[in-house]
Short mmCIF file of C-alpha atoms in Angstrom, two decimals:
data_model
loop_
_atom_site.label_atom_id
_atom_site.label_comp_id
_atom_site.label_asym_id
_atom_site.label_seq_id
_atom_site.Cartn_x
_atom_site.Cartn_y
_atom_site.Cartn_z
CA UNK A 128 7.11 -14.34 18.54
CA UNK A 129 6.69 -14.87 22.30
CA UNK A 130 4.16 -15.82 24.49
CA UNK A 131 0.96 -17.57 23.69
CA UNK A 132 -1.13 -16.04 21.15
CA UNK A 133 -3.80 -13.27 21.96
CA UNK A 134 -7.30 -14.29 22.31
CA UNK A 135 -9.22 -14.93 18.40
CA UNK A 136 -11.37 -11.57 18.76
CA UNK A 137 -12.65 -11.75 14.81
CA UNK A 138 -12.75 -15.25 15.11
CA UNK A 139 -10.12 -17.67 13.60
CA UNK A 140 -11.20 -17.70 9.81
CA UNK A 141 -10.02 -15.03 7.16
CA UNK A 142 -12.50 -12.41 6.91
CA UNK A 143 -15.20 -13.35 3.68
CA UNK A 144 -15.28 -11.07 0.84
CA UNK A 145 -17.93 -8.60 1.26
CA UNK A 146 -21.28 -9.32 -1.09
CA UNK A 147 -20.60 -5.95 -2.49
CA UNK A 148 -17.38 -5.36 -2.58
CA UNK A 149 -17.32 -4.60 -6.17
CA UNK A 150 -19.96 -1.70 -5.85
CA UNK A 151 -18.27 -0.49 -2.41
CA UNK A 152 -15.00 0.41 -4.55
CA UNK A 153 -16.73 1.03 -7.74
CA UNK A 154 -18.78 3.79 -5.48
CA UNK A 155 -15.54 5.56 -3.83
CA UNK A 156 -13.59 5.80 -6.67
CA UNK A 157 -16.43 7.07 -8.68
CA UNK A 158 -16.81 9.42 -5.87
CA UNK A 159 -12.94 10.47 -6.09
CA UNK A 160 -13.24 11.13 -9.87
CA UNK A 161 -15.85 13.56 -9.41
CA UNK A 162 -12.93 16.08 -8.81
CA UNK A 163 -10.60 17.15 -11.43
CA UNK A 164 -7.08 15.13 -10.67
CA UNK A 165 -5.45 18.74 -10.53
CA UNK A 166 -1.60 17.58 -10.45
CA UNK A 167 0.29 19.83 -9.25
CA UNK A 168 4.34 20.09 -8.70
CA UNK A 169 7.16 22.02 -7.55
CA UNK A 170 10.75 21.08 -8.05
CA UNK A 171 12.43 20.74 -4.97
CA UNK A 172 15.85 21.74 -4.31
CA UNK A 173 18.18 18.66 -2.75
CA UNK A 174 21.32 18.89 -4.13
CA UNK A 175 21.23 16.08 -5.95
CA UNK A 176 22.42 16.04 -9.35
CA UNK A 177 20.98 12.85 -11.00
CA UNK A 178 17.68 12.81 -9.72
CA UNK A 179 14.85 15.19 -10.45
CA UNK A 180 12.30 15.72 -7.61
CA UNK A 181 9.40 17.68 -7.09
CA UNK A 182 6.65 17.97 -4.63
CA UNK A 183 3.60 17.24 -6.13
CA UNK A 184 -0.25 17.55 -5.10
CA UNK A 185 -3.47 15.69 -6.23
CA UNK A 186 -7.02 15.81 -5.68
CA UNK A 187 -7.93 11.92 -3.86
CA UNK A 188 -10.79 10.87 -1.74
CA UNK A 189 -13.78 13.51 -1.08
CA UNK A 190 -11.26 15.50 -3.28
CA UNK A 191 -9.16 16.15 -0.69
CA UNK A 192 -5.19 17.06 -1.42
CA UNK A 193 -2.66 14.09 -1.31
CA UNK A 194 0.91 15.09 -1.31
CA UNK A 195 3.88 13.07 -2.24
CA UNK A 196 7.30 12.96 -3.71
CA UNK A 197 7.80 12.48 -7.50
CA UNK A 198 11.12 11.32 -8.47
CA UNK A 199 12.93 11.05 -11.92
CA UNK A 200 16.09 10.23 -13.22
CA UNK A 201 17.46 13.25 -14.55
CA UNK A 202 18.57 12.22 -17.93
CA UNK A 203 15.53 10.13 -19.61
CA UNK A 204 14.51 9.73 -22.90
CA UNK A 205 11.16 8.95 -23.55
CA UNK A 206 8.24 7.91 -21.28
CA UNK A 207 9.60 5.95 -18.53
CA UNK A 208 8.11 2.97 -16.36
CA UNK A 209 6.91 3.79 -12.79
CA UNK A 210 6.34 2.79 -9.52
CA UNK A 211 3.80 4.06 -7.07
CA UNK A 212 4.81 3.85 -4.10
CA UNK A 213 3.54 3.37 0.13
CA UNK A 214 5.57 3.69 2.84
CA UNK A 215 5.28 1.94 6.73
CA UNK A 216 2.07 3.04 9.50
CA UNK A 217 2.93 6.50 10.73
CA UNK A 218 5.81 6.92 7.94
CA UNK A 219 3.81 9.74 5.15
CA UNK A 220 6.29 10.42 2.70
CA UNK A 221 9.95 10.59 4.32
CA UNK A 222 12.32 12.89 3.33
CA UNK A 223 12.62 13.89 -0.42
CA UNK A 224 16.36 12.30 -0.18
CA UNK A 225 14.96 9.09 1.14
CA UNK A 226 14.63 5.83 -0.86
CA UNK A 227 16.32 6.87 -4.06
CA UNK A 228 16.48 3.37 -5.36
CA UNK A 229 14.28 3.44 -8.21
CA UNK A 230 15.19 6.68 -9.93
CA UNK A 231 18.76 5.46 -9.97
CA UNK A 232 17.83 2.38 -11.68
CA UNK A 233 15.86 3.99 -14.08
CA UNK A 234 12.00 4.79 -13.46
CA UNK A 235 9.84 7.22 -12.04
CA UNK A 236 8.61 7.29 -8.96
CA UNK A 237 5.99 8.39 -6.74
CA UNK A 238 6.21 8.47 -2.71
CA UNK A 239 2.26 8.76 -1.52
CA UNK A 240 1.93 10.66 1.57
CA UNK A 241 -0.32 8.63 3.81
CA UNK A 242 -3.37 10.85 4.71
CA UNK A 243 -2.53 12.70 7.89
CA UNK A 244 0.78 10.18 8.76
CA UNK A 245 4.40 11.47 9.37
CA UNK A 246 5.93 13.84 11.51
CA UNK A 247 4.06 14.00 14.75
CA UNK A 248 1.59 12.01 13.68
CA UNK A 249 1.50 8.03 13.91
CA UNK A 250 -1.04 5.95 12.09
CA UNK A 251 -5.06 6.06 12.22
CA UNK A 252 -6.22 2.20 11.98
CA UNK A 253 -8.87 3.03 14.27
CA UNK A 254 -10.35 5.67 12.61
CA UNK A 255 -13.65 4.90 11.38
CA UNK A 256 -12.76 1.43 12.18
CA UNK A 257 -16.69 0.54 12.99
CA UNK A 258 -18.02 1.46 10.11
CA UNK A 259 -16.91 0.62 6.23
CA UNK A 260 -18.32 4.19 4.98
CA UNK A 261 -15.94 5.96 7.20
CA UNK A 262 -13.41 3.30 7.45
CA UNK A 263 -9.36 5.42 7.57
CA UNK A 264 -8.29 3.18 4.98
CA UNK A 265 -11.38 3.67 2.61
CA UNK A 266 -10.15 6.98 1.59
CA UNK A 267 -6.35 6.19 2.03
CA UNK A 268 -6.98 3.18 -0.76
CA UNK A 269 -8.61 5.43 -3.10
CA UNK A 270 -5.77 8.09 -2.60
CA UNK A 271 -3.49 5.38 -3.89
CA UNK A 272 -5.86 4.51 -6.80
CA UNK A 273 -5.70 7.90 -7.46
CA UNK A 274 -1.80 7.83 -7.31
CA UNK A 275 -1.80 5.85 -10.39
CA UNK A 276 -3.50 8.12 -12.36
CA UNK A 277 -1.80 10.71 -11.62
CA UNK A 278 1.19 8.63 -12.69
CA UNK A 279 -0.69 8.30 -15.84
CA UNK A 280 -1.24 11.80 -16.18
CA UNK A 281 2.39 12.27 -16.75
CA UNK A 282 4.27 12.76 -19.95
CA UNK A 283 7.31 11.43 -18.49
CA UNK A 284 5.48 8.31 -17.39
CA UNK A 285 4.76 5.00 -19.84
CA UNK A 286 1.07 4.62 -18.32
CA UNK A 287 1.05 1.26 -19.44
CA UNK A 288 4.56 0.01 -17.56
CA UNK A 289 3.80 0.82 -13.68
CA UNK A 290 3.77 -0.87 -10.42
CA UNK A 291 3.23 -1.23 -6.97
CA UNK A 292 5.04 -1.32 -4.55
CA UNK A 293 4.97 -0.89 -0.41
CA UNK A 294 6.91 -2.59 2.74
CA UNK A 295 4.53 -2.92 6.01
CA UNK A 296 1.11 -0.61 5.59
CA UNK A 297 2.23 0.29 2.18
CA UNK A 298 2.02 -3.47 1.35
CA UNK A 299 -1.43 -3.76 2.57
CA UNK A 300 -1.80 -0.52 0.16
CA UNK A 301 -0.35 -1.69 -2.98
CA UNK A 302 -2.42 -5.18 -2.22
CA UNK A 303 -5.08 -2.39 -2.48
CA UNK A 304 -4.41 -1.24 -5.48
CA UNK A 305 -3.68 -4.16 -7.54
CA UNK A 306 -7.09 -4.70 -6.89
CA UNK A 307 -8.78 -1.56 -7.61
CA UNK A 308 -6.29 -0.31 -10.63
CA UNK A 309 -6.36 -2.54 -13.66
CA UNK A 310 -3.28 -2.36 -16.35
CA UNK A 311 -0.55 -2.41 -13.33
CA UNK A 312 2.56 -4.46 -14.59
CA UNK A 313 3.21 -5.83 -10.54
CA UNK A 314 2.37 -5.34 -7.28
CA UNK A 315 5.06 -5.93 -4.88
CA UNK A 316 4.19 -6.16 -0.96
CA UNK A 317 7.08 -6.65 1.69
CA UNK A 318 5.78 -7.77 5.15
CA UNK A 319 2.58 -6.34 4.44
CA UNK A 320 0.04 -4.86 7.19
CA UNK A 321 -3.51 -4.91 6.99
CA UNK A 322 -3.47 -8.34 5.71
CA UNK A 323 -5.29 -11.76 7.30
CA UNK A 324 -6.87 -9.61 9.91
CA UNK A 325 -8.21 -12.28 12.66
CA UNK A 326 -4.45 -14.24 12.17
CA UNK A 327 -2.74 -10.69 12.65
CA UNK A 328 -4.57 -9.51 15.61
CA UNK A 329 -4.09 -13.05 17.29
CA UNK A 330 -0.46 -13.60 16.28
CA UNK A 331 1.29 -10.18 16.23
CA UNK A 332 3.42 -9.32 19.84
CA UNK A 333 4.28 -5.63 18.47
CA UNK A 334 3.04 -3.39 16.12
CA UNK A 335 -0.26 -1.81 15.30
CA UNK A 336 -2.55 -4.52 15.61
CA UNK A 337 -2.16 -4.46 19.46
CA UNK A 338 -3.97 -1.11 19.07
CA UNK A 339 -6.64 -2.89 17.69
CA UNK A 340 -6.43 -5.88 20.05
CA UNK A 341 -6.73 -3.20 22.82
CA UNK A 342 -10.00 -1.33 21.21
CA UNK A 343 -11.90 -5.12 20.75
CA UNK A 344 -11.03 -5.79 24.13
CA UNK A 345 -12.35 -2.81 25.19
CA UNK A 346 -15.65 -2.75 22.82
CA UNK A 347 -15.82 -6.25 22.56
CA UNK A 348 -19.48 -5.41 21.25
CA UNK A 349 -18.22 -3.95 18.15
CA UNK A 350 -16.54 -6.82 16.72
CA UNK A 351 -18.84 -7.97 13.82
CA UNK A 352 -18.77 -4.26 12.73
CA UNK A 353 -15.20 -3.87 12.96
CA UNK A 354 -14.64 -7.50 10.88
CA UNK A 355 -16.62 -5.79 8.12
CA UNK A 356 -14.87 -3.01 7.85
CA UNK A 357 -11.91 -4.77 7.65
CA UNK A 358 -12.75 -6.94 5.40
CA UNK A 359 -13.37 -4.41 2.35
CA UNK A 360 -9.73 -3.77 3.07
CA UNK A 361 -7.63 -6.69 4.03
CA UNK A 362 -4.62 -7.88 2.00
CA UNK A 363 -6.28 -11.62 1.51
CA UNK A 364 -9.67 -9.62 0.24
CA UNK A 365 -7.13 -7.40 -2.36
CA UNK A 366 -5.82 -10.70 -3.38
CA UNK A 367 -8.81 -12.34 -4.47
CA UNK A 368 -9.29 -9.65 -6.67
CA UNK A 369 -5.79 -9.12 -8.08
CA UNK A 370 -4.97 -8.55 -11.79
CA UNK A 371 -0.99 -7.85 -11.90
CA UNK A 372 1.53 -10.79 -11.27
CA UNK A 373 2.40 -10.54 -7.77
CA UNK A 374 5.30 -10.60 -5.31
CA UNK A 375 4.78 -11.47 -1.84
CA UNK A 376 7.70 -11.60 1.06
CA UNK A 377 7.78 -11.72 4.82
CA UNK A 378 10.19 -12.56 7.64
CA UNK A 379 9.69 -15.44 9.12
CA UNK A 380 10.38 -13.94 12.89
CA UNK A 381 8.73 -10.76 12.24
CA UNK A 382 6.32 -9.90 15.19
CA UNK A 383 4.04 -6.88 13.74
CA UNK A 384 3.29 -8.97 10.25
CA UNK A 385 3.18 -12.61 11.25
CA UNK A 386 4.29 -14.12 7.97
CA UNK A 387 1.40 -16.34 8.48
CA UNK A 388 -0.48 -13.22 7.27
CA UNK A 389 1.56 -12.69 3.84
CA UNK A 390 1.53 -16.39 3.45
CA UNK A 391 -2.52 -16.38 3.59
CA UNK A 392 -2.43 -13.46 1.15
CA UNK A 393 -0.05 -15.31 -1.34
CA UNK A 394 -2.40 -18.36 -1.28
CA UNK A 395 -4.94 -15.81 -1.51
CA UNK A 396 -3.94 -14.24 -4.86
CA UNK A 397 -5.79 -14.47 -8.28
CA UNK A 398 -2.73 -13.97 -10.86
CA UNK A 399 0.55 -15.29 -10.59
CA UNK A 400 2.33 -14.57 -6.97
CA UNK A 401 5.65 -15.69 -5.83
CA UNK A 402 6.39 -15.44 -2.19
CA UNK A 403 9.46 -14.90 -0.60
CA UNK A 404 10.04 -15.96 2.84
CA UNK A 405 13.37 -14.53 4.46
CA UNK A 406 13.85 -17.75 7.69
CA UNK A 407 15.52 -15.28 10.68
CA UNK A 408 14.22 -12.22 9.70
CA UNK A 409 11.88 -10.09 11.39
CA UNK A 410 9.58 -7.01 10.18
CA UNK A 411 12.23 -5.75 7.48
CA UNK A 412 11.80 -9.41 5.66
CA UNK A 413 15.01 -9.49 3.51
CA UNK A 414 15.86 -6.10 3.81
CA UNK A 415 18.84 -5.06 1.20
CA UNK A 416 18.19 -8.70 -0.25
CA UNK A 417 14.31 -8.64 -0.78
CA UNK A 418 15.31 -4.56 -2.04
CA UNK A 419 17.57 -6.48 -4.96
CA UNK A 420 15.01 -8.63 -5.57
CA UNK A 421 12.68 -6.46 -6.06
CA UNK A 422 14.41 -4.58 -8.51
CA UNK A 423 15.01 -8.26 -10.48
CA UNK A 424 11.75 -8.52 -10.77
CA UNK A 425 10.55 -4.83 -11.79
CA UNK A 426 13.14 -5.00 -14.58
CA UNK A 427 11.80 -8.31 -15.90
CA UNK A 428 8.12 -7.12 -15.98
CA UNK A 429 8.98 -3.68 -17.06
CA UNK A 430 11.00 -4.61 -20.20
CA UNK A 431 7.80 -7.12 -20.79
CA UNK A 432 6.05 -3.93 -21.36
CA UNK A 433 2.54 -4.37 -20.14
CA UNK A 434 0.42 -6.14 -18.07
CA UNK A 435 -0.07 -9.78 -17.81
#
């Protein structure tokens, strides 16, 4: 990182959980389940001739329709473990050939589309960023929580081997989900966004929290209301509240996730975390490495057969 460090806008202390966290989450999910899951999916035509994929559809937040990619191995016997899984700020879902790492090794896997991320579109952190009730990331967390059911609603799927699993914003979002979905096997978070807020937006020199440097410096009055929001939502808030053995990793000259941020969530954590730090690297932490290790570790908890 370069430069001298942007001015402490939420302050220099992680964001406090919220008093009512609990009943904030409890409240949107119950929300969420009000609406038949409806799964839907399509097999998609890629050529491929090991993997199975289809497009598949699900009712999420406000019931709205989340797309993503379901993967399979094509020649499985019995129910298989799983990961759900969240790709970078502005990603969605990538390309059905994209990523085909876990189906080769063996499990299922679903590829959330990010609400409204992907193609033209970039990300949406300051949507709703003033107020927790319409917060971008309230209904993009319960999408994901909703992910795992639908996981769960699969007869291909062993409901009781899945994990977690996201690089960037999608490790903010599995940090999300290890909190809000008991029974999860792992959650795995590489570089992950949305996490230590007021050390993010002070630290990072790229990335999206200069879009939120830029709003606070603009609206400098709606800082208290923006820390709130964020703090229903942050990666060291997820942590406190984590029940799945977690792995942490982070470059240690990445720019957009200071790995002072993954280090505060891996201090942060509840159950048992390892962090990996990767010295040299920047936002893709170890890259093909951390990817290896990763799969080390899924294997282990997987064949362990169900949550710790």
């Amino acid at each position: 990182m370069s430069g001298s460090p942007a001015p402490a806008l939420l302050g220099t202390a992680l964001l406090a959980t919220p008093d009512d966290y609990a009943d904030y989450w409890a409240s949107a999910l119950d929300d969420a389940r009000r609406h038949p899951l409806d799964l839907r999916r399509a097999p998609v035509d890629t050529g491929l001739t090991e993997v199975d994929v289809f497009d598949v559809s699900f009712a999420g937040a406000d019931g709205r329709r989340v797309s993503g990619w379901l993967r399979l191995p094509r020649h499985r016997a019995g129910a298989l473990p799983a990961v759900v899984h969240f790709n970078g700020y502005g990603a969605g879902r990538l390309d059905p050939l994209d990523d085909l790492t876990w189906p080769v090794a063996g499990f299922a896997q679903l590829v959330m589309n990010t609400h409204a991320q992907g193609g033209a579109s970039t990300g949406h952190l300051l949507d709703g960023i003033d107020d927790p009730h319409r917060s971008y990331y309230r209904g993009v967390f319960v999408d994901a929580a909703r992910a795992v059911d639908a996981l769960r609603a699969l007869d291909e799927v062993d409901g009781d081997r899945i994990a977690a699993i996201g690089n960037s914003q999608g490790g903010g979002i599995a940090l999300g989900v290890g909190a809000l979905q008991p029974g999860l096997v792992a959650v795995l978070a590489q570089a992950p966004f949305l996490t230590a807020a007021p050390l993010g937006l002070r630290l990072a020199a790229n990335g999206p929290w200069l879009e939120l440097r830029a709003y606070l410096e603009e609206h400098p009055d709606r800082v208290d209301a923006v820390a709130r929001t964020l703090a229903y939502v942050d990666g060291v808030t997820s942590a406190r509240h984590a029940t799945a053995p977690g792995w942490i990793s982070d470059g240690l000259a990445d720019d957009i996730c200071p790995p002072e941020t993954a280090r505060a969530a891996a201090e942060a954590y509840t159950g048992a975390v390892t962090l990996r730090e990767w010295p040299g690297a920047g936002h893709e932490a170890g890259a093909t490495a951390d990817r290896r290790g990763a799969l080390a570790v899924l294997r282990e908890r997987f064949a362990a057969g169900s949550a710790a």
